[in-house]
Amino acid sequence: MAYNLKENLMQGDRLSGGHRFCAGCGSPIAIRTVLRALNPEDQAVICSATGCAEVSTFIYPYTAWKDSFIHNAFENAGATMSGVETAYRALKKRGKIDETYKFIAFGGDGGTYDIGFQSLSGAMERGHDMVYVCYDNEAYMNTGIQRSSSTPMFADTTTTPQGKVVPGKQQNKKDLTKIMVAHGIPYVAQSTFISNFKDLSEKAHKAIYTPGAAFLNVMAPCPRGWRYPSEKMMEVTKAAVETCVWPLYEVIEGKYTINYRPKEKKPVEEYLKMQGRFAHMFKPGNEWMIETVQKHIDAKWEDLQNLAEIK
Amino acid sequence: MSKYEKNTAPDVKWQDITLAADVFEGGTSAAIETGDWRTIKPVIDWDKCKQCLLCAPACPDMSIPVMADGKRGDFDYFFCKGCGICANACPFGAITMVK
C-alpha cells in the first residue's frame, strides 16, 4: 500500500500525550511514527530498555502506551521480547489466541549499542518474529549525557569533556546497523525524520510485517544533549541526511538499497555547526577535527555505495 | 478517574497499590497536563495553513490532531510543551511561537 501522510495520521496515535519526554525530544516522534505503521486491527506488545523512553512513558500509575507494555531491565529488552514472542507462538499453535500480535522492542542507543547488545544479538540470531527499534540519540541522555559507543567522534559529553588536551570523544561511532546486517536477519534499516516521514513509516511497516527478526535504527536528536535549540529538530535530521552522516538505507535479505542519495553531498560542517556539542571543532586551530570527521564520513559513504552496487 | 487508579501518595502502603505495580489500562497518561511546562506557545494562522500536515507527524506530544475529514485541528494546549518544531516544519510560515 502506498504511503499517504493524511491516511497515516487519521488512524490516530498509539502513544498518548501526557508523557514526560522533554520538549522537542526526538524519541516520542520515532515511537509514534513506528506505532502508526502497525495495521490498526493488529495488537502490539511493546517493551523498552531502560532509558528516556521507559521512564518518561510509564510513571506509575500512568502509562502513555495504548498497547501492552512490559517493564524490563536495561540489558534485556531483546530477551524479554523474544520470550513473549515464543509464548505467543506456543499459545497460537494451541488455538488459545485468535488476534494477531506484533512484538516491538524500543531501546535508546545505550540500551542497544552497549548494555542491551548481548540480548539483542541473541534475539536476532534466534530469528524471533519481532522488531527492535533503536532511537539513537548518541549518548546516555537519560542520566545526563554520558558517552556511549554510539557517540560520534569529537562530541562533547560529560564523560568525554573537550578541553585543551582531549578533543571530546576520541573514538568513532560504532556502526550497529552493519553489525545487525551481519546477523543475516531478513530486514535491517536505518532511518530518521525527513519531510513527510515516508521513509521511516514505510521502513517501520516493512520491519513489522517481515516474518522473522528485524532491526530499525532511527536517529532521534536530543536537544539537551546535542545542544541545539529544540525547534531545529527537522533541520538537524535533514542536515544529517544531506551530509551523509546518517544515510538512509535498508538491507533486505543481505541486499543493500540506498533510499535517498543527496543531489549534492553537503560538507559535514553543515551538520556539525548546528550543535553545541561540536562547537569546539570550529575554534581556530581545530580545523583538523572537521577534516578527520569529513574523511571518515566520506569513507563510510563510499563503502555504503559499494555495498549497494553488489548484485 | 479510572476505576483502576490507586492512591499513590508518598505515604501509601504497598498493600494498597496494584499487585506488582501493574497498570490495567492503556493511554492513561492522557490525564496528565504537560502544557504547563510551556514558556512559548504555537499559534496557527488559518489563512496561511494549506493543510499539508507536515507539522503533525513532527510533534513529540501528539498535540496536532488530524480530524476525521483529514484536516488538522487546533493545537491541543493541554499537552503542547512549546518546543517549536511545528513552527519550523511549516513550509508556509503559518505557525508562530508567541509568549
Short mmCIF file of C-alpha atoms in Angstrom, two decimals:
data_model
loop_
_atom_site.label_atom_id
_atom_site.label_comp_id
_atom_site.label_asym_id
_atom_site.label_seq_id
_atom_site.Cartn_x
_atom_site.Cartn_y
_atom_site.Cartn_z
CA MET A 1 0.00 0.00 0.00
CA ALA A 2 1.39 3.36 -0.99
CA TYR A 3 2.20 5.74 1.82
CA ASN A 4 -0.25 8.57 2.39
CA LEU A 5 0.55 11.01 5.19
CA LYS A 6 -3.07 12.04 5.68
CA GLU A 7 -4.38 8.48 5.99
CA ASN A 8 -1.45 7.56 8.18
CA LEU A 9 -2.25 10.38 10.61
CA MET A 10 -6.02 9.86 10.53
CA GLN A 11 -5.74 6.42 12.07
CA GLY A 12 -4.58 8.05 15.32
CA ASP A 13 -1.62 7.54 17.59
CA ARG A 14 -0.87 4.59 19.80
CA LEU A 15 1.20 6.71 22.14
CA SER A 16 -0.81 9.03 24.35
CA GLY A 17 0.02 12.61 25.30
CA GLY A 18 0.94 13.39 28.88
CA HIS A 19 4.25 11.50 28.70
CA ARG A 20 7.18 13.31 30.30
CA PHE A 21 9.73 13.46 27.48
CA CYS A 22 11.47 16.85 27.27
CA ALA A 23 10.02 19.47 24.97
CA GLY A 24 11.32 18.81 21.45
CA CYS A 25 12.54 15.26 22.13
CA GLY A 26 13.12 13.03 19.11
CA SER A 27 12.26 9.69 20.64
CA PRO A 28 8.45 10.12 21.03
CA ILE A 29 8.40 11.19 17.38
CA ALA A 30 10.21 7.99 16.41
CA ILE A 31 7.97 5.86 18.65
CA ARG A 32 4.65 7.29 17.47
CA THR A 33 5.67 7.03 13.82
CA VAL A 34 6.72 3.39 14.23
CA LEU A 35 3.49 2.55 16.06
CA ARG A 36 1.33 4.20 13.38
CA ALA A 37 2.90 1.79 10.90
CA LEU A 38 1.00 -1.05 12.59
CA ASN A 39 -2.22 -2.05 10.89
CA PRO A 40 -5.00 -0.61 13.11
CA GLU A 41 -6.60 -4.03 13.64
CA ASP A 42 -3.39 -5.61 14.97
CA GLN A 43 -2.41 -5.64 18.63
CA ALA A 44 1.11 -4.93 19.79
CA VAL A 45 3.23 -5.96 22.72
CA ILE A 46 5.93 -3.43 23.44
CA CYS A 47 8.86 -3.37 25.77
CA SER A 48 11.54 -0.84 26.24
CA ALA A 49 15.09 -0.99 27.51
CA THR A 50 15.65 1.36 30.42
CA GLY A 51 16.20 4.83 29.15
CA CYS A 52 14.32 8.03 28.46
CA ALA A 53 11.50 6.13 26.74
CA GLU A 54 10.84 3.89 29.70
CA VAL A 55 11.00 6.46 32.48
CA SER A 56 9.05 9.09 30.56
CA THR A 57 6.17 6.97 29.32
CA PHE A 58 5.48 4.68 32.24
CA ILE A 59 5.31 6.50 35.54
CA TYR A 60 3.07 4.53 37.88
CA PRO A 61 0.05 4.63 37.91
CA TYR A 62 0.02 6.12 34.40
CA THR A 63 1.07 4.74 31.04
CA ALA A 64 1.38 6.57 27.76
CA TRP A 65 1.16 3.33 25.74
CA LYS A 66 -2.21 2.27 24.41
CA ASP A 67 -0.84 -1.24 23.76
CA SER A 68 0.54 -3.77 26.23
CA PHE A 69 3.82 -2.66 27.66
CA ILE A 70 6.36 -4.61 29.69
CA HIS A 71 8.89 -3.09 32.02
CA ASN A 72 12.27 -4.75 31.92
CA ALA A 73 15.84 -4.06 32.90
CA PHE A 74 18.39 -2.13 30.88
CA GLU A 75 20.11 -5.10 29.32
CA ASN A 76 17.30 -7.44 28.32
CA ALA A 77 14.77 -5.79 26.01
CA GLY A 78 15.69 -8.30 23.28
CA ALA A 79 15.41 -11.28 25.66
CA THR A 80 12.05 -10.09 27.08
CA MET A 81 10.54 -9.66 23.66
CA SER A 82 11.83 -12.99 22.37
CA GLY A 83 10.29 -14.73 25.40
CA VAL A 84 6.92 -13.09 24.86
CA GLU A 85 7.02 -13.89 21.16
CA THR A 86 7.79 -17.55 21.85
CA ALA A 87 4.92 -17.77 24.37
CA TYR A 88 2.58 -16.21 21.81
CA ARG A 89 3.60 -18.72 19.14
CA ALA A 90 3.04 -21.62 21.54
CA LEU A 91 -0.41 -20.34 22.57
CA LYS A 92 -1.37 -19.59 18.99
CA LYS A 93 -0.47 -23.14 17.95
CA ARG A 94 -2.81 -24.49 20.63
CA GLY A 95 -5.60 -22.21 19.45
CA LYS A 96 -5.71 -20.13 22.62
CA ILE A 97 -5.16 -16.75 20.91
CA ASP A 98 -7.06 -15.55 17.86
CA GLU A 99 -5.83 -11.99 17.42
CA THR A 100 -2.66 -11.05 15.59
CA TYR A 101 0.00 -9.64 17.86
CA LYS A 102 3.16 -7.85 16.81
CA PHE A 103 6.22 -7.53 19.01
CA ILE A 104 8.22 -4.34 19.19
CA ALA A 105 11.14 -3.54 21.47
CA PHE A 106 12.35 0.02 21.82
CA GLY A 107 15.75 0.96 23.11
CA GLY A 108 17.92 4.02 23.27
CA ASP A 109 21.45 3.79 21.98
CA GLY A 110 22.73 2.95 25.49
CA GLY A 111 20.33 0.03 25.79
CA THR A 112 21.02 -1.10 22.24
CA TYR A 113 24.62 -0.37 21.26
CA ASP A 114 26.13 -1.11 24.68
CA ILE A 115 24.20 -2.60 27.57
CA GLY A 116 21.46 -4.50 25.73
CA PHE A 117 23.72 -5.65 22.92
CA GLN A 118 24.07 -9.26 24.03
CA SER A 119 20.33 -9.85 24.39
CA LEU A 120 19.62 -8.01 21.14
CA SER A 121 22.22 -10.10 19.33
CA GLY A 122 20.74 -13.30 20.78
CA ALA A 123 17.18 -12.37 19.86
CA MET A 124 18.22 -11.53 16.30
CA GLU A 125 20.26 -14.71 15.94
CA ARG A 126 17.33 -16.88 17.10
CA GLY A 127 15.17 -15.17 14.48
CA HIS A 128 12.14 -14.27 16.61
CA ASP A 129 9.33 -12.55 14.73
CA MET A 130 9.93 -9.17 16.34
CA VAL A 131 11.24 -5.71 15.62
CA TYR A 132 13.89 -3.97 17.61
CA VAL A 133 13.77 -0.20 17.18
CA CYS A 134 16.74 1.79 18.39
CA TYR A 135 16.08 5.51 18.81
CA ASP A 136 19.63 6.66 18.53
CA ASN A 137 20.35 9.93 20.35
CA GLU A 138 24.07 9.25 20.51
CA ALA A 139 24.73 9.26 24.29
CA TYR A 140 23.22 8.24 27.62
CA MET A 141 20.83 11.18 27.70
CA ASN A 142 18.59 9.89 30.49
CA THR A 143 21.35 10.00 33.08
CA GLY A 144 22.92 13.22 31.86
CA ILE A 145 24.77 12.96 28.54
CA GLN A 146 27.47 10.34 29.16
CA ARG A 147 29.27 8.99 26.10
CA SER A 148 28.07 5.71 24.61
CA SER A 149 29.58 3.66 21.79
CA SER A 150 27.13 5.48 19.53
CA THR A 151 28.54 8.93 20.32
CA PRO A 152 30.33 10.31 17.26
CA MET A 153 33.97 11.34 17.32
CA PHE A 154 34.83 14.69 18.98
CA ALA A 155 31.39 15.08 20.58
CA ASP A 156 31.48 16.87 23.92
CA THR A 157 29.76 14.81 26.61
CA THR A 158 30.04 14.85 30.39
CA THR A 159 32.38 11.83 30.37
CA THR A 160 34.35 12.99 27.32
CA PRO A 161 34.59 16.72 28.01
CA GLN A 162 36.50 18.69 25.43
CA GLY A 163 39.41 20.78 26.62
CA LYS A 164 42.98 21.73 25.84
CA VAL A 165 44.27 18.15 25.94
CA VAL A 166 41.31 15.97 24.95
CA PRO A 167 39.16 16.97 21.96
CA GLY A 168 35.93 15.29 23.11
CA LYS A 169 35.22 11.64 22.36
CA GLN A 170 38.27 10.06 20.76
CA GLN A 171 36.69 7.04 19.12
CA ASN A 172 34.39 6.69 16.15
CA LYS A 173 30.74 5.77 16.35
CA LYS A 174 30.03 2.04 16.28
CA ASP A 175 28.19 1.05 13.12
CA LEU A 176 25.44 -1.02 14.70
CA THR A 177 23.27 -1.18 11.58
CA LYS A 178 26.01 -3.08 9.75
CA ILE A 179 26.55 -5.34 12.76
CA MET A 180 22.86 -6.22 12.58
CA VAL A 181 23.19 -6.90 8.85
CA ALA A 182 25.95 -9.36 9.73
CA HIS A 183 23.41 -11.33 11.80
CA GLY A 184 21.81 -12.31 8.49
CA ILE A 185 18.30 -11.22 9.54
CA PRO A 186 15.66 -10.55 6.85
CA TYR A 187 15.28 -6.81 7.40
CA VAL A 188 17.59 -4.08 8.67
CA ALA A 189 17.10 -0.38 8.02
CA GLN A 190 18.42 2.97 9.05
CA SER A 191 16.14 5.98 9.01
CA THR A 192 15.30 9.32 10.55
CA PHE A 193 12.68 12.08 10.31
CA ILE A 194 12.56 13.58 6.84
CA SER A 195 9.78 15.87 5.48
CA ASN A 196 6.59 13.77 5.49
CA PHE A 197 8.00 10.77 7.38
CA LYS A 198 7.54 8.48 4.39
CA ASP A 199 10.94 6.87 4.80
CA LEU A 200 10.57 5.97 8.49
CA SER A 201 6.93 4.98 8.16
CA GLU A 202 7.50 2.61 5.24
CA LYS A 203 10.55 1.06 6.85
CA ALA A 204 8.66 0.55 10.11
CA HIS A 205 5.82 -1.15 8.22
CA LYS A 206 8.25 -3.43 6.39
CA ALA A 207 10.10 -4.22 9.62
CA ILE A 208 6.91 -5.10 11.50
CA TYR A 209 5.37 -7.20 8.73
CA THR A 210 8.52 -9.01 7.57
CA PRO A 211 8.38 -12.50 9.08
CA GLY A 212 11.41 -13.00 11.29
CA ALA A 213 13.64 -10.62 13.17
CA ALA A 214 14.01 -7.05 12.01
CA PHE A 215 16.08 -4.14 13.22
CA LEU A 216 15.42 -0.44 12.74
CA ASN A 217 17.95 2.24 13.66
CA VAL A 218 16.35 5.69 13.91
CA MET A 219 18.32 8.84 14.57
CA ALA A 220 16.36 10.75 17.22
CA PRO A 221 18.06 14.02 18.11
CA CYS A 222 18.19 15.17 21.73
CA PRO A 223 18.08 18.97 22.06
CA ARG A 224 19.55 18.85 25.59
CA GLY A 225 22.45 16.55 24.81
CA TRP A 226 23.26 17.79 21.33
CA ARG A 227 22.90 21.39 22.48
CA TYR A 228 20.76 22.83 19.72
CA PRO A 229 17.53 24.85 20.10
CA SER A 230 14.61 22.41 20.33
CA GLU A 231 12.74 23.90 17.34
CA LYS A 232 15.60 22.94 14.97
CA MET A 233 14.87 19.19 15.08
CA MET A 234 13.83 18.76 11.46
CA GLU A 235 16.76 20.89 10.24
CA VAL A 236 19.24 18.76 12.20
CA THR A 237 17.91 15.45 10.83
CA LYS A 238 17.79 16.89 7.32
CA ALA A 239 21.41 18.05 7.60
CA ALA A 240 22.42 14.59 8.89
CA VAL A 241 20.95 13.01 5.76
CA GLU A 242 22.18 15.65 3.29
CA THR A 243 25.77 15.42 4.61
CA CYS A 244 25.62 11.59 4.61
CA VAL A 245 26.40 11.50 8.33
CA TRP A 246 23.24 9.38 8.67
CA PRO A 247 22.47 7.82 5.27
CA LEU A 248 19.02 6.34 4.74
CA TYR A 249 19.32 2.75 3.62
CA GLU A 250 17.75 -0.63 4.08
CA VAL A 251 19.07 -4.15 3.78
CA ILE A 252 16.59 -6.82 2.71
CA GLU A 253 17.97 -10.37 2.88
CA GLY A 254 21.51 -9.01 2.72
CA LYS A 255 20.87 -6.76 -0.29
CA TYR A 256 21.71 -3.10 0.35
CA THR A 257 19.48 -0.35 -1.06
CA ILE A 258 20.21 3.33 -0.54
CA ASN A 259 16.80 5.03 -0.21
CA TYR A 260 17.99 8.58 -0.58
CA ARG A 261 21.05 9.95 -2.33
CA PRO A 262 21.57 13.68 -1.79
CA LYS A 263 21.79 15.51 -5.12
CA GLU A 264 24.79 17.36 -3.82
CA LYS A 265 26.56 15.90 -0.82
CA LYS A 266 26.96 18.78 1.63
CA PRO A 267 30.14 19.31 3.65
CA VAL A 268 29.94 17.86 7.14
CA GLU A 269 30.20 21.36 8.73
CA GLU A 270 26.56 21.93 7.80
CA TYR A 271 25.58 19.27 10.31
CA LEU A 272 28.24 19.96 12.94
CA LYS A 273 27.76 23.72 13.21
CA MET A 274 24.14 23.37 14.34
CA GLN A 275 25.10 21.57 17.51
CA GLY A 276 26.79 22.89 20.63
CA ARG A 277 28.42 19.54 21.35
CA PHE A 278 30.66 20.12 18.30
CA ALA A 279 31.18 23.87 18.90
CA HIS A 280 34.86 23.43 19.88
CA MET A 281 35.61 21.99 16.43
CA PHE A 282 35.06 25.45 14.93
CA LYS A 283 37.65 27.16 17.15
CA PRO A 284 40.84 28.33 15.38
CA GLY A 285 43.45 25.59 15.33
CA ASN A 286 40.88 22.81 15.42
CA GLU A 287 40.28 22.57 11.67
CA TRP A 288 41.93 19.13 11.68
CA MET A 289 38.95 17.76 13.61
CA ILE A 290 36.48 18.70 10.89
CA GLU A 291 38.84 17.25 8.26
CA THR A 292 39.09 13.99 10.22
CA VAL A 293 35.30 13.71 10.50
CA GLN A 294 34.81 14.58 6.83
CA LYS A 295 37.33 11.91 5.81
CA HIS A 296 35.59 9.33 7.97
CA ILE A 297 32.11 10.20 6.66
CA ASP A 298 33.36 10.12 3.04
CA ALA A 299 34.90 6.68 3.55
CA LYS A 300 31.70 5.34 5.13
CA TRP A 301 29.54 6.75 2.32
CA GLU A 302 31.87 5.32 -0.33
CA ASP A 303 31.74 1.96 1.41
CA LEU A 304 27.93 2.05 1.56
CA GLN A 305 27.66 2.92 -2.13
CA ASN A 306 29.92 0.00 -3.00
CA LEU A 307 27.76 -2.34 -0.90
CA ALA A 308 24.62 -1.11 -2.62
CA GLU A 309 26.09 -1.85 -6.04
CA ILE A 310 26.75 -5.52 -5.29
CA LYS A 311 24.11 -7.54 -7.05
CA MET B 1 -10.72 8.98 37.24
CA SER B 2 -10.04 5.43 36.16
CA LYS B 3 -11.52 2.59 38.17
CA TYR B 4 -8.06 1.03 38.31
CA GLU B 5 -6.45 4.15 39.65
CA LYS B 6 -4.92 3.77 43.07
CA ASN B 7 -3.69 6.11 45.71
CA THR B 8 -0.02 6.92 45.06
CA ALA B 9 0.64 9.43 47.81
CA PRO B 10 4.17 9.11 49.27
CA ASP B 11 2.86 7.50 52.49
CA VAL B 12 0.84 4.79 50.72
CA LYS B 13 1.34 1.20 51.91
CA TRP B 14 2.48 -1.35 49.35
CA GLN B 15 -0.64 -3.43 50.05
CA ASP B 16 -2.76 -0.56 48.75
CA ILE B 17 -1.24 -0.30 45.28
CA THR B 18 -1.89 -2.75 42.45
CA LEU B 19 -0.10 -6.10 42.57
CA ALA B 20 3.41 -5.75 41.11
CA ALA B 21 2.51 -2.12 40.29
CA ASP B 22 0.63 -3.28 37.20
CA VAL B 23 -1.37 -0.79 35.16
CA PHE B 24 -4.51 -2.33 33.68
CA GLU B 25 -5.40 0.25 31.06
CA GLY B 26 -3.67 1.88 28.11
CA GLY B 27 -3.05 5.55 27.48
CA THR B 28 -3.87 6.73 31.00
CA SER B 29 -1.18 9.41 30.89
CA ALA B 30 -3.71 11.47 28.92
CA ALA B 31 -4.86 12.73 32.34
CA ILE B 32 -1.52 14.43 32.94
CA GLU B 33 -1.21 18.04 31.86
CA THR B 34 2.20 18.74 30.36
CA GLY B 35 1.09 22.04 28.82
CA ASP B 36 2.19 23.87 31.96
CA TRP B 37 5.83 23.23 31.00
CA ARG B 38 5.38 25.63 28.12
CA THR B 39 7.03 29.07 28.02
CA ILE B 40 6.10 29.94 24.44
CA LYS B 41 3.09 28.63 22.58
CA PRO B 42 2.38 27.92 18.92
CA VAL B 43 -0.44 29.84 17.25
CA ILE B 44 -1.76 28.93 13.82
CA ASP B 45 -2.83 31.40 11.14
CA TRP B 46 -5.62 29.52 9.35
CA ASP B 47 -5.38 31.81 6.29
CA LYS B 48 -1.80 30.68 5.66
CA CYS B 49 -2.35 26.99 6.52
CA LYS B 50 -2.55 24.84 3.36
CA GLN B 51 -3.37 21.63 5.27
CA CYS B 52 -0.17 19.91 4.07
CA LEU B 53 0.00 18.21 7.52
CA LEU B 54 3.82 18.33 7.62
CA CYS B 55 3.63 19.73 11.16
CA ALA B 56 1.51 16.90 12.58
CA PRO B 57 3.92 13.92 12.47
CA ALA B 58 6.81 16.05 13.79
CA CYS B 59 5.06 16.84 17.08
CA PRO B 60 6.56 14.92 20.04
CA ASP B 61 3.43 15.45 22.15
CA MET B 62 0.63 14.38 19.80
CA SER B 63 -0.67 17.95 20.12
CA ILE B 64 -1.65 18.43 16.49
CA PRO B 65 -4.81 16.38 15.99
CA VAL B 66 -5.81 15.28 12.49
CA MET B 67 -9.59 15.11 12.26
CA ALA B 68 -11.76 12.51 10.55
CA ASP B 69 -12.07 14.78 7.49
CA GLY B 70 -8.28 14.69 7.04
CA LYS B 71 -7.72 18.26 8.16
CA ARG B 72 -5.62 19.33 11.11
CA GLY B 73 -7.37 20.79 14.14
CA ASP B 74 -6.20 23.44 16.55
CA PHE B 75 -3.35 22.71 18.95
CA ASP B 76 -4.01 20.60 22.00
CA TYR B 77 -2.57 23.02 24.55
CA PHE B 78 -3.15 20.51 27.33
CA PHE B 79 -0.11 18.53 26.13
CA CYS B 80 1.89 21.00 23.98
CA LYS B 81 5.24 21.73 25.65
CA GLY B 82 6.06 24.58 23.27
CA CYS B 83 9.16 23.08 21.65
CA GLY B 84 8.56 24.94 18.38
CA ILE B 85 9.29 22.05 15.97
CA CYS B 86 5.94 22.60 14.22
CA ALA B 87 6.66 26.30 13.58
CA ASN B 88 9.94 25.34 11.87
CA ALA B 89 8.45 22.39 9.99
CA CYS B 90 5.70 24.53 8.44
CA PRO B 91 6.73 25.44 4.88
CA PHE B 92 4.20 28.31 4.71
CA GLY B 93 5.05 30.13 7.95
CA ALA B 94 1.53 29.59 9.26
CA ILE B 95 2.65 28.75 12.78
CA THR B 96 4.26 31.38 15.02
CA MET B 97 5.52 30.97 18.55
CA VAL B 98 4.19 33.62 20.94
CA LYS B 99 4.87 34.34 24.63
#
